PDB file of C-alpha atoms in Angstrom:
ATOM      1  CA  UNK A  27      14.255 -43.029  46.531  1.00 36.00           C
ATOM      2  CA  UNK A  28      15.992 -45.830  45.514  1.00 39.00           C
ATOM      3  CA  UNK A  29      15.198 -49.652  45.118  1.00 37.00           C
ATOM      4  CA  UNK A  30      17.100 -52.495  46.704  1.00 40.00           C
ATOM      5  CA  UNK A  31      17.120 -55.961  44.395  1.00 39.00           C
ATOM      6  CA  UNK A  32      16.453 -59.360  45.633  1.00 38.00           C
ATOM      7  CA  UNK A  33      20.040 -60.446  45.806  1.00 40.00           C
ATOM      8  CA  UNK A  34      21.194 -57.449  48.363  1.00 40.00           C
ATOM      9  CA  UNK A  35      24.560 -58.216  49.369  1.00 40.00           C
ATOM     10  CA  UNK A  36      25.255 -61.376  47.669  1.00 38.00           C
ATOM     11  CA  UNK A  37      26.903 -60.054  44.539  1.00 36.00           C
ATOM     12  CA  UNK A  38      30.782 -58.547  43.734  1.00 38.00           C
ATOM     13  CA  UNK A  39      31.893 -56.512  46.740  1.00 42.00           C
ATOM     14  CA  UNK A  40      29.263 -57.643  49.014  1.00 42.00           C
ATOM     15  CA  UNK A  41      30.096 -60.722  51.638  1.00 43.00           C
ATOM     16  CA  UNK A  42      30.711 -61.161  55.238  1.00 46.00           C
ATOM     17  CA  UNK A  43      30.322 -57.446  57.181  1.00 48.00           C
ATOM     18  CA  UNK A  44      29.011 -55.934  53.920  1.00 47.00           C
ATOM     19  CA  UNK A  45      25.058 -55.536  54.112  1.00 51.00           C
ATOM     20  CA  UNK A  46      22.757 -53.312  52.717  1.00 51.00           C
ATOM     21  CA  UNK A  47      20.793 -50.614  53.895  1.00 54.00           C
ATOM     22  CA  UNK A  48      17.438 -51.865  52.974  1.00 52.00           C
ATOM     23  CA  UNK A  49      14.064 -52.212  54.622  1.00 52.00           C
ATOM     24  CA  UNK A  50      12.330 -55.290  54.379  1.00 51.00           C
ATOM     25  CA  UNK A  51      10.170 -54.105  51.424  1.00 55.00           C
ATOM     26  CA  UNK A  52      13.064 -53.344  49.483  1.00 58.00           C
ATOM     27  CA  UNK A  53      13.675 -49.557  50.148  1.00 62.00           C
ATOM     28  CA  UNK A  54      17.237 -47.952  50.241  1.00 67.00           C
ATOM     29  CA  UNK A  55      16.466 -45.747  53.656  1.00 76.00           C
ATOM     30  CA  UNK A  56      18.313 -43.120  54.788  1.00 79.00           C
ATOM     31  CA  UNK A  57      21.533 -43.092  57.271  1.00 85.00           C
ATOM     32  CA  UNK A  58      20.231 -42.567  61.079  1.00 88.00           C
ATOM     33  CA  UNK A  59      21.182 -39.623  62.782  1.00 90.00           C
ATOM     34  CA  UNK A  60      22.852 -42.057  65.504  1.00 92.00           C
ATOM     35  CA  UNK A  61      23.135 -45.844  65.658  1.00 92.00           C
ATOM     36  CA  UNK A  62      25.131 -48.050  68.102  1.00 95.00           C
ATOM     37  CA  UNK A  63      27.541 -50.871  67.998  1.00 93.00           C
ATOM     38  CA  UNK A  64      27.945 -53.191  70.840  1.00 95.00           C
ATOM     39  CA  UNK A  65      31.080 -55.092  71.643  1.00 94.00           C
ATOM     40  CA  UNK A  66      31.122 -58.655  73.668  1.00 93.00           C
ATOM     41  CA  UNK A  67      34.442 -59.747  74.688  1.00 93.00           C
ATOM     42  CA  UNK A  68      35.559 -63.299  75.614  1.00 91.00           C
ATOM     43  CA  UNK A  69      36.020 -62.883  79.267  1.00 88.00           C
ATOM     44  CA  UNK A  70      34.925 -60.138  81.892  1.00 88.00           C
ATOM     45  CA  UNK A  71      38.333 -59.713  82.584  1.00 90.00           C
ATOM     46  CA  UNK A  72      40.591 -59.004  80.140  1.00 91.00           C
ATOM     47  CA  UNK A  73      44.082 -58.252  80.114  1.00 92.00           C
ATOM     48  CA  UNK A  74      45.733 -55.108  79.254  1.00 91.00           C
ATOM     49  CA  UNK A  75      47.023 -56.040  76.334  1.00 92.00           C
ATOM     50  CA  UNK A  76      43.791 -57.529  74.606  1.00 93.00           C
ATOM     51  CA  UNK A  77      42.545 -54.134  76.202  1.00 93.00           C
ATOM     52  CA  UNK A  78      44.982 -52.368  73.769  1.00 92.00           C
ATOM     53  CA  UNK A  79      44.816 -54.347  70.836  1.00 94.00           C
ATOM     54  CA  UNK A  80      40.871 -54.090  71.025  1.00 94.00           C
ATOM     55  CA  UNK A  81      41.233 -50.238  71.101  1.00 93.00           C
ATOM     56  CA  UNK A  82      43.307 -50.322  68.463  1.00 92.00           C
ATOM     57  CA  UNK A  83      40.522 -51.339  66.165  1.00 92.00           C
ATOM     58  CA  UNK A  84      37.794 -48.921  67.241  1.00 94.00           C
ATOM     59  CA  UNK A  85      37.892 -45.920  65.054  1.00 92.00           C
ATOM     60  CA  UNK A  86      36.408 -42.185  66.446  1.00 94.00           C
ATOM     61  CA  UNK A  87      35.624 -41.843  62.854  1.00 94.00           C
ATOM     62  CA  UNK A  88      33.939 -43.739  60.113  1.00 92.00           C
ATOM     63  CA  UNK A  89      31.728 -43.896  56.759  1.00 91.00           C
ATOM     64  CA  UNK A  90      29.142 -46.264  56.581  1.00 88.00           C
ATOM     65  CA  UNK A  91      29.081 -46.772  52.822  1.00 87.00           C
ATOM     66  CA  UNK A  92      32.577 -48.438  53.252  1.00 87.00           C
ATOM     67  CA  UNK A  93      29.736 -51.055  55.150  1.00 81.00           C
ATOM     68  CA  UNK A  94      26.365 -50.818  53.403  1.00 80.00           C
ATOM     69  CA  UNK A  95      25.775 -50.753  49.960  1.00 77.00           C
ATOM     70  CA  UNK A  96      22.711 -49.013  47.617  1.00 78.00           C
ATOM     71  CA  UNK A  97      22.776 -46.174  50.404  1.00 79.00           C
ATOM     72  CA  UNK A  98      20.244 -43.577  48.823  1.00 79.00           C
ATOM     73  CA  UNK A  99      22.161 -41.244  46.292  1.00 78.00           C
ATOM     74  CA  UNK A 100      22.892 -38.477  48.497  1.00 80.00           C
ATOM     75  CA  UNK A 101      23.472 -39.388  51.947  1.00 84.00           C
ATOM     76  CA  UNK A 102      25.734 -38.434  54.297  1.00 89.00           C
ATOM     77  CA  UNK A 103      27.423 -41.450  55.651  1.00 89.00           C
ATOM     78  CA  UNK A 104      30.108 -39.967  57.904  1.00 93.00           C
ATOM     79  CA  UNK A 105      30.251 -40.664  61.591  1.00 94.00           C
ATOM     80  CA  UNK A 106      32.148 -39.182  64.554  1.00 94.00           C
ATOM     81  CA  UNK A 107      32.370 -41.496  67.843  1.00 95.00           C
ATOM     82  CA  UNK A 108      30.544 -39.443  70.466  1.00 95.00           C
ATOM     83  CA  UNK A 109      30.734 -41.548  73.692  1.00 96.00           C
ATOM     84  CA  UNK A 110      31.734 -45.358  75.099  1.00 97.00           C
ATOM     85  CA  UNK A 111      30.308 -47.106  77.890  1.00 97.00           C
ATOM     86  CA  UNK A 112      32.359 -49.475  79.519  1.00 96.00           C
ATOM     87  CA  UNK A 113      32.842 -51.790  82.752  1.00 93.00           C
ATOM     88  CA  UNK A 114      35.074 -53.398  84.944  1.00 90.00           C
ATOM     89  CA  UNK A 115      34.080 -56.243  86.376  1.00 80.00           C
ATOM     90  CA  UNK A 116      30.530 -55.062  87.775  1.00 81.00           C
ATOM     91  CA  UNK A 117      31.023 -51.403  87.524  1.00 89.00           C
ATOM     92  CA  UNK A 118      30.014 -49.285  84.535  1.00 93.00           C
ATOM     93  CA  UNK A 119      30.790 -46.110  83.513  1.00 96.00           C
ATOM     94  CA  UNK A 120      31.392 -43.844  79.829  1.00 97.00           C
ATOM     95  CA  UNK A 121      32.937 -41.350  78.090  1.00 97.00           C
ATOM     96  CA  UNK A 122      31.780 -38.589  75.740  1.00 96.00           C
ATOM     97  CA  UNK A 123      33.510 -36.243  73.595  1.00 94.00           C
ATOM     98  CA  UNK A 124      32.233 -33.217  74.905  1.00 90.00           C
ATOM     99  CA  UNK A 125      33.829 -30.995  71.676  1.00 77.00           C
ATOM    100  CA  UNK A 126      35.362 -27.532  72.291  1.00 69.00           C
ATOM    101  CA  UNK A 127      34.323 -24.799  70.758  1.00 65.00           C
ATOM    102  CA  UNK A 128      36.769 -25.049  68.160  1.00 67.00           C
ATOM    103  CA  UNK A 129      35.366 -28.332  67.330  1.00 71.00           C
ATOM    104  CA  UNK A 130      38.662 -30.494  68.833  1.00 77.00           C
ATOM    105  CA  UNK A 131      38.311 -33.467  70.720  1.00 83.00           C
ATOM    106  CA  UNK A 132      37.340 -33.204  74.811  1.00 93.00           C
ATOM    107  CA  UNK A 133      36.834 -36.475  76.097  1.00 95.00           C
ATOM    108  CA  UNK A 134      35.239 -36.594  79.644  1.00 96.00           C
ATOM    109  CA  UNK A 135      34.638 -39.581  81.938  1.00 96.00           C
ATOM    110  CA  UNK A 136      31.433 -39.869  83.620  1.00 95.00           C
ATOM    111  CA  UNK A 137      31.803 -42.299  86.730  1.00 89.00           C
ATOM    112  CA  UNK A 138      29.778 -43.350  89.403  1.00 86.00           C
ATOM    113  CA  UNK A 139      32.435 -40.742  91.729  1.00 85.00           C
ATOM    114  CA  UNK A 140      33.196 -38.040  89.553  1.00 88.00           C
ATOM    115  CA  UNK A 141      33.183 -36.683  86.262  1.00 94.00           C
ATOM    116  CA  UNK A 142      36.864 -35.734  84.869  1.00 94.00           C
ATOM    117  CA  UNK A 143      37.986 -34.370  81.826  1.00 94.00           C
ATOM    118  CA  UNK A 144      40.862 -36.888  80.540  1.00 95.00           C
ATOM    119  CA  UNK A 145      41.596 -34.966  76.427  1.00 93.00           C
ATOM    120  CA  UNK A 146      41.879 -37.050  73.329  1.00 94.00           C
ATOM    121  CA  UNK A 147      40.909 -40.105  72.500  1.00 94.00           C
ATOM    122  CA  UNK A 148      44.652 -41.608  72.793  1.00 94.00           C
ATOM    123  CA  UNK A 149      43.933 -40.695  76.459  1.00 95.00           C
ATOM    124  CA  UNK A 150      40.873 -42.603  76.652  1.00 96.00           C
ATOM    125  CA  UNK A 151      42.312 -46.091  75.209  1.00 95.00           C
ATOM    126  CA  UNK A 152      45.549 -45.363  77.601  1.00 94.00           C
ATOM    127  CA  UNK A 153      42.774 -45.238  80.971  1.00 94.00           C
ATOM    128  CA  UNK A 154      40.953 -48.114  79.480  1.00 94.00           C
ATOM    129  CA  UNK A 155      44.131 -50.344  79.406  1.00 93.00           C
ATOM    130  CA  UNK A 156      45.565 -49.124  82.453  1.00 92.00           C
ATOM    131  CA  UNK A 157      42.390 -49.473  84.186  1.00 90.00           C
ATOM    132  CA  UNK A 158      41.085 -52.815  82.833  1.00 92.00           C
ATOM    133  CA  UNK A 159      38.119 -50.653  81.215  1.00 94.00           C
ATOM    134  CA  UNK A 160      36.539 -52.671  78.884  1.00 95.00           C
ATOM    135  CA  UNK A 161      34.465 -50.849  76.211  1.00 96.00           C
ATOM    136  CA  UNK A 162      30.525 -52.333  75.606  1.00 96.00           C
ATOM    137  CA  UNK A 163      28.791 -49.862  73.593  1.00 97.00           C
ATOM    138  CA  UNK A 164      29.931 -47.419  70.936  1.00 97.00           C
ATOM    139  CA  UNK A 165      27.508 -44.261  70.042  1.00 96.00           C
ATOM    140  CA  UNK A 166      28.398 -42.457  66.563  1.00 95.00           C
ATOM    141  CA  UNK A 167      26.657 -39.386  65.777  1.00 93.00           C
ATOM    142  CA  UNK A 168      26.577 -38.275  61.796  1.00 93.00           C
ATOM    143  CA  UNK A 169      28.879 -35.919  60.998  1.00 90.00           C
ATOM    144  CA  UNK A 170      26.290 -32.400  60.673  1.00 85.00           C
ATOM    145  CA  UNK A 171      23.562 -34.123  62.383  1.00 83.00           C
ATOM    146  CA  UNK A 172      21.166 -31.890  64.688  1.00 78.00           C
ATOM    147  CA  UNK A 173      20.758 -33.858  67.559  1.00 69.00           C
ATOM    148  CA  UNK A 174      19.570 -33.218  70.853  1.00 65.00           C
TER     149      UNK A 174
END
């Protein structure tokens, strides 16, 4: 396994947003299986178009050694966005990709009324716009990972 140094992310390439994956005895540890990313926004009521422009920047897909360095040699560090949670106002709710067989996207809202099948993610950011949805909590699974 591999050894983190003293000065973990404060040398070249390393700054703001760019940590290490270290425990606090100095031990590179593996990538979870799933981790979580919370959002906060300014105001409980945003408009549509900060609604948007926040989509915008979430990604269904990501690699976590574009974030942490001295990852142990091996890992896999690729992520697929499995499901949101959001609110309005006082009401919360989420979506999951609930994959097809073939492995394509199948996003489904879960609601406090119903549970509807709504398609790709582009459909997703279009519902959370139009319906002043704004998104709290992000869950990415690793790409492979066996999780039940």
């Amino acid at each position: 396994s591999g050894h983190c140094d003293s000065g973990a992310g404060s040398g070249p390439g390393s700054g703001p947003g760019r940590g290490s994956a270290c425990g606090s005895e100095g031990t590179a540890r593996a990538p979870p299986a799933i981790f979580r990313l919370a959002l906060t926004w300014e105001s409980a009521e945003a408009q549509p178009e900060v609604i948007q422009e926040t989509m915008g920047n979430i990604s269904t897909s990501l690699d976590l050694a574009d974030v942490y360095q001295r990852l142990p040699a091996g890992s896999n560090t690729r992520y697929k966005l499995r499901s949101v949670m959001y609110y309005t106002g006082k009401h919360y709710g989420a979506f999951a990709d609930c994959e097809t067989a073939a492995g394509g996207e199948r996003w489904v809202l879960f609601d406090d009324n119903h549970v509807k099948e709504v398609g790709r993610w582009e459909a997703v950011v279009l519902m959370c716009r139009m319906g002043k949805k704004q998104i709290c909590t992000l869950l990415y699974q690793q790409e492979g990972a066996d999780v039940e």
